Coordinates of C-alpha atoms in Angstrom, one line a residue:
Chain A
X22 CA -8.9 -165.7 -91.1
X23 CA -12.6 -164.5 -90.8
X24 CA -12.1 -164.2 -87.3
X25 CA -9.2 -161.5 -88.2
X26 CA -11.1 -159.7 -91.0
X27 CA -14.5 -159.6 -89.4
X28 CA -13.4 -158.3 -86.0
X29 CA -10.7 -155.9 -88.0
X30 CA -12.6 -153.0 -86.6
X31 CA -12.7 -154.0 -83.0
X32 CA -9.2 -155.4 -83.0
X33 CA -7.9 -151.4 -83.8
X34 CA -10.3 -149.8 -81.3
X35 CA -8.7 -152.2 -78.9
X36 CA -5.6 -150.9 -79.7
X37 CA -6.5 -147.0 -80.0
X38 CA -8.2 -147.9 -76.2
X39 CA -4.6 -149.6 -74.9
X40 CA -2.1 -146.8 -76.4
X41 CA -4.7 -143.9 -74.7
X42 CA -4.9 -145.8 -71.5
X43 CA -1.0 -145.4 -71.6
X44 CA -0.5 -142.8 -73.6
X45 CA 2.4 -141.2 -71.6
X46 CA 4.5 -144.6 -71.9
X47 CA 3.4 -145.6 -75.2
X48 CA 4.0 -141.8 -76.5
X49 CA 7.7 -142.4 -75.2
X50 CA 7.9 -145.6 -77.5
X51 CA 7.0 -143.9 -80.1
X52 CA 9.6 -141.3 -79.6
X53 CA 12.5 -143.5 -78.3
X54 CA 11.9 -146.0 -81.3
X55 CA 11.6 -142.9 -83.9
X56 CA 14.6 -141.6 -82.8
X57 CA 16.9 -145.1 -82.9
X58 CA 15.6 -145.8 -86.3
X59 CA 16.8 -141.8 -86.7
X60 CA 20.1 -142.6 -87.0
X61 CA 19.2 -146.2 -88.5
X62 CA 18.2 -143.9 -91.5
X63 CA 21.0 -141.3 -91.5
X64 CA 23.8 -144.3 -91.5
X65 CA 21.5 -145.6 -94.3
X66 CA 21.8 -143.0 -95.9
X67 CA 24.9 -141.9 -95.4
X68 CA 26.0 -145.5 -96.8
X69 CA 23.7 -145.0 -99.9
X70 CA 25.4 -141.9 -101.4
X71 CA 28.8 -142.8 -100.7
X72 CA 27.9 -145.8 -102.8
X73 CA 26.9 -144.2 -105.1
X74 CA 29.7 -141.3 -105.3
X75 CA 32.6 -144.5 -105.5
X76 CA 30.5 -146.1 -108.0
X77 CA 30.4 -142.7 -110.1
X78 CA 34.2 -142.2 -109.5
X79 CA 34.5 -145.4 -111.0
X80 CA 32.8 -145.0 -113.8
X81 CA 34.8 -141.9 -114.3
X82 CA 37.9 -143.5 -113.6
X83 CA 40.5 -140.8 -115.6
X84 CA 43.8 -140.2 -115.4
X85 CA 45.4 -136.8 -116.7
X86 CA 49.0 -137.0 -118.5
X87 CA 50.7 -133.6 -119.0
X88 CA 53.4 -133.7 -121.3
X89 CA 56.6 -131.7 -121.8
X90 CA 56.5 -128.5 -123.0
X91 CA 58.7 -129.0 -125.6
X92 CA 56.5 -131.6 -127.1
X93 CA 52.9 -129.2 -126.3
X94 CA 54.8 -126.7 -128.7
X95 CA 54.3 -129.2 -131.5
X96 CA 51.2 -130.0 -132.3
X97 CA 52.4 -132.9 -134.8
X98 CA 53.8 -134.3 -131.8
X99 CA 51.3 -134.0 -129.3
X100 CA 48.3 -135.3 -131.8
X101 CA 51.1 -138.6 -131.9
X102 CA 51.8 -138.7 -128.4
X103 CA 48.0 -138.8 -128.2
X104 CA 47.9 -141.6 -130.8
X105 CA 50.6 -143.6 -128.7
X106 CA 48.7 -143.4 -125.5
X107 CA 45.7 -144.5 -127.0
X108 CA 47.4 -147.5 -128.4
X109 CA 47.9 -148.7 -124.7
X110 CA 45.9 -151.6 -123.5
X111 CA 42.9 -150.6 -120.8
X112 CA 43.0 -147.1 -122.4
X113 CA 39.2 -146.6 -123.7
X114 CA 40.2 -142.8 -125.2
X115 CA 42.5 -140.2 -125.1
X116 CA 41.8 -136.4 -125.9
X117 CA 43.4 -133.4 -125.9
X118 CA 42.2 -131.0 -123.0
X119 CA 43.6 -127.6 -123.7
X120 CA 44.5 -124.4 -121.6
X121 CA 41.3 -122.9 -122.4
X122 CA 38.7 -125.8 -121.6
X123 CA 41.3 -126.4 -118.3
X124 CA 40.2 -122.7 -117.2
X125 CA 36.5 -123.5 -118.2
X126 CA 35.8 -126.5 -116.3
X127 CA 37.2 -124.7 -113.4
X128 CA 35.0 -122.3 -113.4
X129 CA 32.4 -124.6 -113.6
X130 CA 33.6 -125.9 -110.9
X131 CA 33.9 -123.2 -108.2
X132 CA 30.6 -122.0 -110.0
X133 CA 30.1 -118.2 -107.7
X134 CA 34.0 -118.6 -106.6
X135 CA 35.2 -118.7 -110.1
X136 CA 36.1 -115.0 -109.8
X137 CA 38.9 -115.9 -107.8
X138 CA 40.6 -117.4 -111.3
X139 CA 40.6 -113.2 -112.4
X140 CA 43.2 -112.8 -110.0
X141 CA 45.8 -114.7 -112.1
X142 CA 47.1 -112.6 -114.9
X143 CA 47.7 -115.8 -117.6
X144 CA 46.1 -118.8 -117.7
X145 CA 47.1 -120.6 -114.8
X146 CA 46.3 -124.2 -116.4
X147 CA 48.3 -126.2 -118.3
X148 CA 46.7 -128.1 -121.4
X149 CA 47.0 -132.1 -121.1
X150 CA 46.1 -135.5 -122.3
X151 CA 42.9 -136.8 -120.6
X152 CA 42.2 -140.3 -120.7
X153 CA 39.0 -142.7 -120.0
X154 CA 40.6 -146.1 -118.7
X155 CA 39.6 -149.3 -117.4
X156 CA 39.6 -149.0 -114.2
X157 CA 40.7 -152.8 -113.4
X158 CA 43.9 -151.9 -115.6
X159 CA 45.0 -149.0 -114.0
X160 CA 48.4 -150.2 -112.8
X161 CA 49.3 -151.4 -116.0
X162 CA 47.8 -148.6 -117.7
X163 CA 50.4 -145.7 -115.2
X164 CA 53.4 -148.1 -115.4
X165 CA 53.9 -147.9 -119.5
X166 CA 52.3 -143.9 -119.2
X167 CA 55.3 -143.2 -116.8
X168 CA 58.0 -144.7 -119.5
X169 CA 56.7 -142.8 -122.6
X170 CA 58.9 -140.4 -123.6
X171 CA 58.0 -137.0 -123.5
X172 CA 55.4 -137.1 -120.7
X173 CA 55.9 -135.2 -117.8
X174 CA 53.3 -136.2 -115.1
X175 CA 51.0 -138.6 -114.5
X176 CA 47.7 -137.6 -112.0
X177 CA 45.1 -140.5 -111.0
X178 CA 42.1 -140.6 -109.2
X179 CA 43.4 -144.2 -106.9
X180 CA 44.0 -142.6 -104.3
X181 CA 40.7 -140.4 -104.2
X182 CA 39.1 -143.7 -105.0
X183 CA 40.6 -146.0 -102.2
X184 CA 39.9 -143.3 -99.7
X185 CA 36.1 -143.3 -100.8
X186 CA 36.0 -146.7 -101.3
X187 CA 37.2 -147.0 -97.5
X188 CA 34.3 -144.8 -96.5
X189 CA 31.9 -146.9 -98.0
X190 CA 33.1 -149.7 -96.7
X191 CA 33.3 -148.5 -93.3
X192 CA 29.8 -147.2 -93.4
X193 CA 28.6 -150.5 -94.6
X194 CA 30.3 -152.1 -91.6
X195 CA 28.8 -149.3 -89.4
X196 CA 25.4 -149.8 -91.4
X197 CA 25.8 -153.4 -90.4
X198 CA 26.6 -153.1 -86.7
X199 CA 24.1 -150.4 -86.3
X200 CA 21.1 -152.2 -87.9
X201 CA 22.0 -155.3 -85.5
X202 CA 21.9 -152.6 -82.9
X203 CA 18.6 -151.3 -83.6
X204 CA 17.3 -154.5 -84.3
X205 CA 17.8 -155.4 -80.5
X206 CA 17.3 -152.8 -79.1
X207 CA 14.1 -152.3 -80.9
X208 CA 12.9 -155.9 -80.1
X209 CA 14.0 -155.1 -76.1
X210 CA 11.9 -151.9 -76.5
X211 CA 8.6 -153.0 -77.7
X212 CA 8.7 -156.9 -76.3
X213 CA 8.8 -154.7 -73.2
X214 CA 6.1 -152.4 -73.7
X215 CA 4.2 -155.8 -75.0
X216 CA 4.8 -157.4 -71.6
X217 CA 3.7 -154.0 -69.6
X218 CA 0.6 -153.9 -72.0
X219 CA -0.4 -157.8 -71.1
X220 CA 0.5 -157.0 -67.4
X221 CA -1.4 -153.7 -67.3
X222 CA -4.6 -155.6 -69.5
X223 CA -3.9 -159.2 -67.2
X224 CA -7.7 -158.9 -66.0
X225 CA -8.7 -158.6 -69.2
X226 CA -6.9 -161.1 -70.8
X227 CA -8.3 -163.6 -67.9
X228 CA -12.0 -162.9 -68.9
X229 CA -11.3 -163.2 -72.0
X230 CA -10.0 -166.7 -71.7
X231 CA -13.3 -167.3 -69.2
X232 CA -15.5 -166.7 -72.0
X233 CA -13.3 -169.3 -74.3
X234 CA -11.8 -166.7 -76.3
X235 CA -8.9 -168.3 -78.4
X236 CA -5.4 -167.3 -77.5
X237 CA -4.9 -165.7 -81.2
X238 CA -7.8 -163.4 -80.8
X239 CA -6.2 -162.4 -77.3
X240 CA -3.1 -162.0 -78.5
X241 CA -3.9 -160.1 -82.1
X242 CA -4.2 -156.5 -80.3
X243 CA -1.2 -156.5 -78.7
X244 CA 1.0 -157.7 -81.7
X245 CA -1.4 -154.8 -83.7
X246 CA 0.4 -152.2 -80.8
X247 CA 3.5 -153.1 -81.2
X248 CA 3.1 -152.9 -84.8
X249 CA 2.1 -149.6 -84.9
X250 CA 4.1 -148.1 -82.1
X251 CA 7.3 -149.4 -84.7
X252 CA 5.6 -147.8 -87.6
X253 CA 4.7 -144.9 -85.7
X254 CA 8.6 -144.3 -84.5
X255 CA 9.4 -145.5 -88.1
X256 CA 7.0 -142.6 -89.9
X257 CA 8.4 -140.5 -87.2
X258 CA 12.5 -141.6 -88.3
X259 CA 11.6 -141.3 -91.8
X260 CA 9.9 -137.6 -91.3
X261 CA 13.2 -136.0 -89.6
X262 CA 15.3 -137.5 -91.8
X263 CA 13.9 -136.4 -94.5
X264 CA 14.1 -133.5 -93.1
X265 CA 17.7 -133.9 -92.4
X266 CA 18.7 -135.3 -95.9
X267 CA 17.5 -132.1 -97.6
X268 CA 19.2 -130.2 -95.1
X269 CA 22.5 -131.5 -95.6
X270 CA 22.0 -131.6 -99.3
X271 CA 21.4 -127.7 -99.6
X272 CA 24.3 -127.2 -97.6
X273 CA 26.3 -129.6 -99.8
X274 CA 25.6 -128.0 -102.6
X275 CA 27.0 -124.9 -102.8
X276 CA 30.7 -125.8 -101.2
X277 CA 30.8 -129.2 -102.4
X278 CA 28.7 -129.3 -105.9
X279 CA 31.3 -131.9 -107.8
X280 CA 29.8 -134.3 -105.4
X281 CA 27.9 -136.9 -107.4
X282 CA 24.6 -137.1 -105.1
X283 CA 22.0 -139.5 -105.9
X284 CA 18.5 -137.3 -106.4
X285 CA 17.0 -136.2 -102.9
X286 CA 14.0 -138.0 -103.9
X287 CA 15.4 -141.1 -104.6
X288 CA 17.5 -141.6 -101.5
X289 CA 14.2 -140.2 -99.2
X290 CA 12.0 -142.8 -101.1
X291 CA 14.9 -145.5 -101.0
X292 CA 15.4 -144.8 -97.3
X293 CA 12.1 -144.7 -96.1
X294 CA 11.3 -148.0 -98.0
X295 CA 14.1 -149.5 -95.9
X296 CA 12.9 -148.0 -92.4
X297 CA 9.5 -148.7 -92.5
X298 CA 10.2 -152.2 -93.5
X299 CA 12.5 -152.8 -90.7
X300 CA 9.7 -151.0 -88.3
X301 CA 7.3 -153.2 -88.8
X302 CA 9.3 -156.8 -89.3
X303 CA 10.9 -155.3 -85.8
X304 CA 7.7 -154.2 -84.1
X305 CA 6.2 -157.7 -85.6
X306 CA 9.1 -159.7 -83.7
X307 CA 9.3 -157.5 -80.7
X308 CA 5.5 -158.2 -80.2
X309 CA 6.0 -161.7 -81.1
X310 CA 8.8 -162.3 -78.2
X311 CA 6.7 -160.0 -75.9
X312 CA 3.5 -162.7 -76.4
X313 CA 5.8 -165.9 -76.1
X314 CA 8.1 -164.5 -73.2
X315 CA 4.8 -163.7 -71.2
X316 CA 3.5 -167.1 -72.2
X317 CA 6.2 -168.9 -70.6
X318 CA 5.7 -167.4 -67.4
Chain B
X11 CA -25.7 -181.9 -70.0
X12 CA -23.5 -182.1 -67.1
X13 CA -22.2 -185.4 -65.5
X14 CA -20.4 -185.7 -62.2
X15 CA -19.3 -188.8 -60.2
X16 CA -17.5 -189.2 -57.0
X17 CA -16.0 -185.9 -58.0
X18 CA -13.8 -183.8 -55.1
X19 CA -11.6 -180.6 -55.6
X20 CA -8.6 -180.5 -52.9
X21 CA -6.4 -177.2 -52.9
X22 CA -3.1 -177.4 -52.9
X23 CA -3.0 -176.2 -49.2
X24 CA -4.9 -179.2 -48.2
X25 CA -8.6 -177.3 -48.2
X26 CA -11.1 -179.8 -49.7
X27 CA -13.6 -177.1 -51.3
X28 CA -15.8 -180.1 -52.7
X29 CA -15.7 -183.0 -51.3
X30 CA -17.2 -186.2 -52.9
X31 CA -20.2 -185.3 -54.7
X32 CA -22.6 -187.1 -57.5
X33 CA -24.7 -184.7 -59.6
X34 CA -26.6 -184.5 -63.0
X35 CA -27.8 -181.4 -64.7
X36 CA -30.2 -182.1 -67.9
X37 CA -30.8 -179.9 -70.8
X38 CA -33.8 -177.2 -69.3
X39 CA -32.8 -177.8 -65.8
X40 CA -32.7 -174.8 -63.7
X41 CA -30.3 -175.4 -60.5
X42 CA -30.4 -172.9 -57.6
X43 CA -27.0 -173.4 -55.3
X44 CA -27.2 -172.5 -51.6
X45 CA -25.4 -172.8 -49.3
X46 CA -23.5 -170.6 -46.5
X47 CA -20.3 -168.8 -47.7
X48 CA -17.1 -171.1 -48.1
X49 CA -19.9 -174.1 -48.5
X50 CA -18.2 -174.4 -52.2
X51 CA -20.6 -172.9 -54.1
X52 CA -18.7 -170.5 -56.6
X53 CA -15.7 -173.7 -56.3
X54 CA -18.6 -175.8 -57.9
X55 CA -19.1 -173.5 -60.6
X56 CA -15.3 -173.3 -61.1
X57 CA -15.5 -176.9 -61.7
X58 CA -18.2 -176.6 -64.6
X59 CA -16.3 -173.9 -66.1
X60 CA -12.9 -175.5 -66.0
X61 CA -11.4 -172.9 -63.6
X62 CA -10.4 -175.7 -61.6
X63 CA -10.6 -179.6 -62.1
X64 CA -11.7 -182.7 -60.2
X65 CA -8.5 -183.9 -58.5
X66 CA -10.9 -187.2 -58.0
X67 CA -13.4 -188.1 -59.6
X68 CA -15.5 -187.7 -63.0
X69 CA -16.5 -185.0 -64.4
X70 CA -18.3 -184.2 -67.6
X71 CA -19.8 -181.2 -69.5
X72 CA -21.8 -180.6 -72.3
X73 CA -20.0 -183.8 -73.2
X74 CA -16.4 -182.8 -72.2
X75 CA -14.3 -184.4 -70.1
X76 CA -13.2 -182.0 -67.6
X77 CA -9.1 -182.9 -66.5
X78 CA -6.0 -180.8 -67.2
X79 CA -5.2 -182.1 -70.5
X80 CA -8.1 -181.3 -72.1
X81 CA -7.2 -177.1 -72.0
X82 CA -8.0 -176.3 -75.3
X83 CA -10.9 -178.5 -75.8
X84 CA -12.0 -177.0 -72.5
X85 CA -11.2 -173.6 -74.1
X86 CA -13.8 -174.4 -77.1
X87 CA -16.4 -175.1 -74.8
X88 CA -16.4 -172.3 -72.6
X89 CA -17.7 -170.6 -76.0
X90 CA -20.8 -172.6 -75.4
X91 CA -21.7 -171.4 -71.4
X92 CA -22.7 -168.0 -70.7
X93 CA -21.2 -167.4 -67.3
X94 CA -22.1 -164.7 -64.6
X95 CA -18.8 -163.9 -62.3
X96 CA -19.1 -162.8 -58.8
X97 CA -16.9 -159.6 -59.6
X98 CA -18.5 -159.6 -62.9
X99 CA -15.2 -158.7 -64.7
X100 CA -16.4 -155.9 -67.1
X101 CA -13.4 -154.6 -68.7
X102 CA -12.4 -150.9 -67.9
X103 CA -12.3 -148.3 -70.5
X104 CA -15.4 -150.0 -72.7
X105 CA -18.6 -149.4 -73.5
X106 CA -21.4 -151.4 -71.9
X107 CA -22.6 -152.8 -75.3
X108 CA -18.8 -153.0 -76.0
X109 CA -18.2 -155.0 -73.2
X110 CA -21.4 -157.4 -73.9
X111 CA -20.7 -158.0 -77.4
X112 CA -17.1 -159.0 -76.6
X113 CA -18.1 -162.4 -75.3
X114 CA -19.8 -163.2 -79.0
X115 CA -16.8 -161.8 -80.7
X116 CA -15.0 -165.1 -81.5
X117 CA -18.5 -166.7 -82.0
X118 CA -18.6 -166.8 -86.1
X119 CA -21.6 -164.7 -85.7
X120 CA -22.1 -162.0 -88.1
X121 CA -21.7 -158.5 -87.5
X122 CA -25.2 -157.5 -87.4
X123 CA -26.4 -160.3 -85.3
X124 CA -23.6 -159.5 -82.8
X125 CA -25.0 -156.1 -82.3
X126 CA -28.8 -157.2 -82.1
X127 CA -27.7 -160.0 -79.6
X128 CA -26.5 -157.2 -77.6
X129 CA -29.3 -155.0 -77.9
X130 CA -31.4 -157.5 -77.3
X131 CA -29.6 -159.0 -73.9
X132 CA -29.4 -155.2 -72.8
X133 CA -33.2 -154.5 -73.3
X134 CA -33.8 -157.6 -70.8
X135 CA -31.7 -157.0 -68.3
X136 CA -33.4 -153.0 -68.4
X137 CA -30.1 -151.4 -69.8
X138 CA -30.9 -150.3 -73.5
X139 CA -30.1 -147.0 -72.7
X140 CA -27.1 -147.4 -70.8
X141 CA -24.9 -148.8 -74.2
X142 CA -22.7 -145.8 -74.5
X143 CA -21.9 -145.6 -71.2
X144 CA -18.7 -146.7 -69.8
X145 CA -18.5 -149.6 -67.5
X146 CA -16.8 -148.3 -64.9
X147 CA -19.5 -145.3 -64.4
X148 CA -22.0 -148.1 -63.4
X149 CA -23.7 -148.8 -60.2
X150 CA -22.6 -152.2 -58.9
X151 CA -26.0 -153.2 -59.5
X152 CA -26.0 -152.1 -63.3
X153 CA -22.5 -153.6 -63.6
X154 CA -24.2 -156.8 -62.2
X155 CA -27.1 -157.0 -65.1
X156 CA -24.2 -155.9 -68.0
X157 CA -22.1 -158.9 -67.0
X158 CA -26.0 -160.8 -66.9
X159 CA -26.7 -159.2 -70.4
X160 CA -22.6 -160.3 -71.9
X161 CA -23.7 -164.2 -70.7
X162 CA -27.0 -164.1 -72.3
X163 CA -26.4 -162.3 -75.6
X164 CA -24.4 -165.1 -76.6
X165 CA -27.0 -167.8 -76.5
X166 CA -25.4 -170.4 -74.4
X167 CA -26.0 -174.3 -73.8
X168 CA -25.4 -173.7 -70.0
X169 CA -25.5 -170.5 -68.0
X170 CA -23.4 -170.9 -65.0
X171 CA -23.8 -167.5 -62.5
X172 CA -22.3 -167.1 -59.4
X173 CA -24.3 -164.7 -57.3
X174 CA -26.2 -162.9 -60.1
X175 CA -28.8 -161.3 -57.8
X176 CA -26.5 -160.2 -54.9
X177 CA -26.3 -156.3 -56.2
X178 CA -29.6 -156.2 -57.2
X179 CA -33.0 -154.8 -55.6
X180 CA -35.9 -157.1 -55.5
X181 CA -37.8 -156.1 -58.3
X182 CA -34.3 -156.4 -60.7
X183 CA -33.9 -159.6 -59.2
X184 CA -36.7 -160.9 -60.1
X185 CA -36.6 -159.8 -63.2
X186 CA -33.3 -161.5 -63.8
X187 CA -34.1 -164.7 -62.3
X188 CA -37.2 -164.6 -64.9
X189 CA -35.3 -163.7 -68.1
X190 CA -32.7 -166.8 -66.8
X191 CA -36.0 -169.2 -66.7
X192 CA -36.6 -167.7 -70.3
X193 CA -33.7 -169.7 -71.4
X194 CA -34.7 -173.1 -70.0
X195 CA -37.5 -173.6 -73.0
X196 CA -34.4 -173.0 -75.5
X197 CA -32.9 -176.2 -73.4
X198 CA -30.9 -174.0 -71.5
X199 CA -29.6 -175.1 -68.2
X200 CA -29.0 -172.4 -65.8
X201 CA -27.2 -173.0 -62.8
X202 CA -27.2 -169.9 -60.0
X203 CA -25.6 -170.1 -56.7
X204 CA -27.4 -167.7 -54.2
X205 CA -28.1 -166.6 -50.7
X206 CA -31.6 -165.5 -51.7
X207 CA -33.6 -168.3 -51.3
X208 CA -37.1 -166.1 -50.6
X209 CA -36.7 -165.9 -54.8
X210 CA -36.2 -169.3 -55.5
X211 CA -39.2 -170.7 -56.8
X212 CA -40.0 -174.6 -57.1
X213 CA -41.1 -175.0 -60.9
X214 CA -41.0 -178.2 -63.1
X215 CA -37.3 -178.5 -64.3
X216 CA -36.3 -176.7 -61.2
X217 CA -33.6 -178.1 -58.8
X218 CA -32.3 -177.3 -55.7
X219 CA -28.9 -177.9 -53.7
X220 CA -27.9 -177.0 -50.9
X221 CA -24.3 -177.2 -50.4
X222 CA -22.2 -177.3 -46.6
X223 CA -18.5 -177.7 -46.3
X224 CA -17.9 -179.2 -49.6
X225 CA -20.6 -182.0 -49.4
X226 CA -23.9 -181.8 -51.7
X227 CA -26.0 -182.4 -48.9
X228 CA -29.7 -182.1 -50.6
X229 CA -30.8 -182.1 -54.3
X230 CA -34.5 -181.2 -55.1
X231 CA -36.9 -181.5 -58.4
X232 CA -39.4 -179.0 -57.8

C-alpha cells in the first residue's frame, strides 16, 4: 500500500506522459467511450421517467362514472348513487366532479391552448362521479360499476396504464441489453487500448522489470489510464446528456405538461451516479483483462 | 557475493555463449571483463542479473540461487544490483532525474531521500544540471553517465555494467571508473566488462578476466 500512496504522484505523471504520447488514439477513446455510455445514459434515463410516470399513474389509479342524465337532474339521487359506489369494495372515495371544475381542470390542462375551450358556446363537459380505487381491484371494482343502475359510462385508465407499463418494461429490457452491450464493448475498447499502451511502452516495461520493479508497480499506470480514459468518456456521456435531458424536458413541457417527470435534477444526479459508476468498474475490468491478456502472451 | 560452479549458458540454437566456467566475486571486489566481442562478456552479466540462467551448472548471487523457478525471488534481488545496460535503456519522454529516480522508486525509500539519491548520483557522474532535460535530447555519452547515475543512486550490493565507458571521452571515463571504485569501500562489488583495458588499473580488491569463446580463460587479483 505504501508503495501505491507514496509513488501516487509519479504513478499519474506516468499516466498524463502515456495519454500525451498518444494523444490522437487515446483522445479517440475518450470520445468513442463518451459517446457509447451516451446512449447508456439516455436509455437510463429514458427507463427512469417512464418508471416513474407508471408508478404515478398508479398511484392515481381513477376511474370516472358518468351517470344518466335523468339521475344528474336529481341531486338526492346523485349524492346516493355517490353513496352506493362508495360502498363498493377497492373503492378508496367517490366525489362529485361537476361541469364547472370538468371545464377548469381542462384549462389547466391545455394551460396557453385553453382558449380553444371559448370556441364552444356551453359547457362542453359533462359533470361525473370520480373515484380513487385500488388499483389491484380494478376488475372487480368496473364489473359491479357497469351493473348499477343509472350509470351510463364507465372510463379507466387500464389501458393507458398497460401501455405505459409496456414501455417501461421494454425499456428495462432495452436498458438491460444495452448495458450488457456497453459493458463489452467498453471492456473490448479499453483492454485494447491497455494492450497498445503495454505494446507501445514494451521497452519500458522491460527495464523496469531489469531493475526488479514488481509487476503491480508496472502494471498500476496502465490500469490508472484505463481508468481515467472510462471516466473521462463517462464525465463526457454524463455532460451531453445532461445536456440532452434538459433539452427534451423544455420541449416536453409545454405540449406534454400532464406528464408526471421526475425533477431534472434528480434524474441528472441519478443518472450520472449510475454512469460514472459503470465507467470506472468498466474501465477498471477493461484494464484488468488488458494486463492479464498481455500477460498470457 | 557471487558463486559460480561449472556453470555454462547454451542458446537454444545450439551457441554455447559460456561455456564451463568457475568464478567467485567477494563483497569490495572490483572485476574488469575483457574480452573480444561475442567472447560472452555482456552473456556473463546476463547470467548475474537473471536475464538468462545456467542451463548447467551452479550459480549463486548475493545468496540466490539463480534457475528458472526462482523468477520472483530473482525479481526481489534485482532491487539489490545497480546495473549499467549496453543500450542504457533510458525511457523516452522523461526527465533525466526522472529517469534516475525511477530505479529507487519501489525501493521503500522516502521521498526526499529518493530525490537527494538522485541529485547526488547526477553530481558524480557531472550531470547536475542536465535534470530537466529530456533523455532523448542527450548525447550518447550523457545518456551513458544518466543510465551510470540511475544504477548508482540506488545504493546497490553489486553493480554489474556492461560497457559503461564505451561512449565516453577519456577524462569522463575515468571519472566513472573512479566513482565505481568509490563503491567498493561501501562493500560494493562492481563488475564492468570493457574493451578499454589502457583504464583498467590493478588495485587491491581488483580482478581481472579475460574472457574468449565462452571460456574464463584468466582471472587476476591485482
Amino acid at each position: 500500500m505504501k508503495l501505491f500512496s507514496s509513488n501516487a504522484g509519479y504513478f499519474f505523471k506516468e499516466v498524463k506522459t502515456m495519454i500525451r504520447l498518444n494523444l490522437f488514439s487515446n483522445s479517440l477513446t475518450i470520445f468513442s467511450t463518451g459517446l457509447i455510455f451516451f446512449i447508456l445514459a439516455m436509455i437510463i434515463s429514458g427507463w427512469w421517467v417512464s418508471s416513474r410516470v407508471v408508478d404515478v399513474v398508479q398511484k392515481e389509479a381513477e376511474i370516472n362514472v358518468y351517470l344518466d342524465d335523468e339521475i344528474l337532474k336529481n341531486n338526492t339521487a346523485v349524492i346516493q348513487m355517490v353513496e352506493s359506489i362508495k360502498g363498493i369494495e377497492g373503492v378508496q372515495a367517490a366525489r362529485v366532479v361537476d361541469q364547472d371544475e370538468a371545464y377548469n381542470r381542462m384549462v389547466e390542462i391545455l394551460g396557453k391552448e385553453a382558449s380553444v375551450l371559448s370556441k364552444f358556446d356551453d359547457n362542453p363537459f359533462s359533470s361525473f362521479v370520480e373515484l380513487k380505487i385500488n388499483l389491484q381491484e380494478i376488475d372487480p371494482v368496473l364489473e359491479k360499476l357497469t351493473h348499477l343502475v343509472g350509470v351510463e359510462h364507465v372510463r379507466d385508465n387500464r389501458e393507458v396504464l398497460e401501455r405505459l407499463r409496456n414501455i417501461a418494461e421494454a425499456l428495462r429490457v432495452v436498458g438491460i441489453l444495452v448495458v450488457a452491450a456497453v459493458g463489452i464493448s467498453t471492456t473490448v475498447i479499453i483492454s485494447h487500448i491497455i494492450r497498445l499502451g503495454i505494446s507501445n511502452n514494451k521497452e519500458q516495461i522491460n527495464t523496469l522489470r531489469l531493475l526488479g520493479a514488481p509487476e503491480l508497480f508496472i502494471a498500476f499506470p496502465f490500469l490508472l489510464e484505463g481508468l481515467l480514459l472510462t471516466i473521462g468518456g463517462g464525465i463526457l456521456a454524463v455532460s451531453l446528456a445532461t445536456f440532452s435531458i434538459s433539452y427534451l424536458y423544455v420541449q416536453m413541457a409545454g405540449p406534454l405538461p400532464f406528464i408526471p417527470l421526475p425533477p431534472v435534477k434528480e434524474l441528472v444526479f441519478g443518472m450520472g451516479i449510475v454512469v460514472m459508476s459503470l465507467s470506472a468498474v468498466l474501465g477498471f475490468v477493461g484494464s484488468l483483462l488488458g494486463l492479464v491478456s498481455v500477460n498470457n502472451h | 557475493m557471487i558463486k559460480a560452479k561449472g556453470v555454462s549458458l547454451r542458446f537454444p540454437n545450439g551457441t554455447v555463449a559460456i561455456n564451463n566456467i568457475d568464478l567467485q566475486v567477494e563483497p569490495g571486489d572490483m572485476v574488469y571483463v575483457i574480452g573480444p566481442s561475442g567472447s560472452g562478456k555482456t552473456s556473463l552479466l546476463k547470467l548475474f542479473m537473471g536475464i538468462e540462467y545456467p542451463t548447467i551448472g551452479s550459480l549463486e548471487v548475493l545468496g540466490q540461487q539463480m534457475d528458472k523457478g526462482q523468477t520472483s525471488r530473482i525479481r526481489q534481488l534485482r532491487t539489490s544490483i545497480g546495473p549499467v545496460f549496453q543500450e542504457f535503456k533510458l525511457i523516452k519522454g522523461r526527465t533525466v532525474a526522472e529517469n534516475v529516480m525511477l530505479g529507487m522508486r519501489f525501493l521503500d525509500l522516502p521521498q526526499g531521500q529518493l530525490k537527494e539519491n538522485a541529485h547526488d548520483a547526477l553530481a558524480k557522474v557531472g550531470l547536475e544540471h542536465k535534470a530537466s532535460s529530456l533523455v532523448e535530447n542527450l548525447s550518447w555519452g550523457e545518456s551513458q553517465r544518466v543510465a551510470i547515475a540511475r544504477a548508482v543512486a540506488r545504493k546497490p550490493l553489486l553493480i554489474l555494467a556492461d560497457e559503461p565507458t564505451g561512449n565516453l571521452d577519456k577524462d569522463n571515463a575515468i571519472n566513472i571508473l573512479e566513482l565505481f571504485k568509490s563503491f567498493i569501500d561501501q562493500k560494493t562489488s562492481v563488475i564492468i566488462t570493457t574493451h578499454a583495458t589502457h583504464l583498467i588499473d590493478t588495485e587491491k580488491h581488483c580482478k581481472l578476466i579475460q574472457m574468449n569463446k565462452g571460456t574464463l580463460s584468466w582471472e587476476r587479483l591485482g
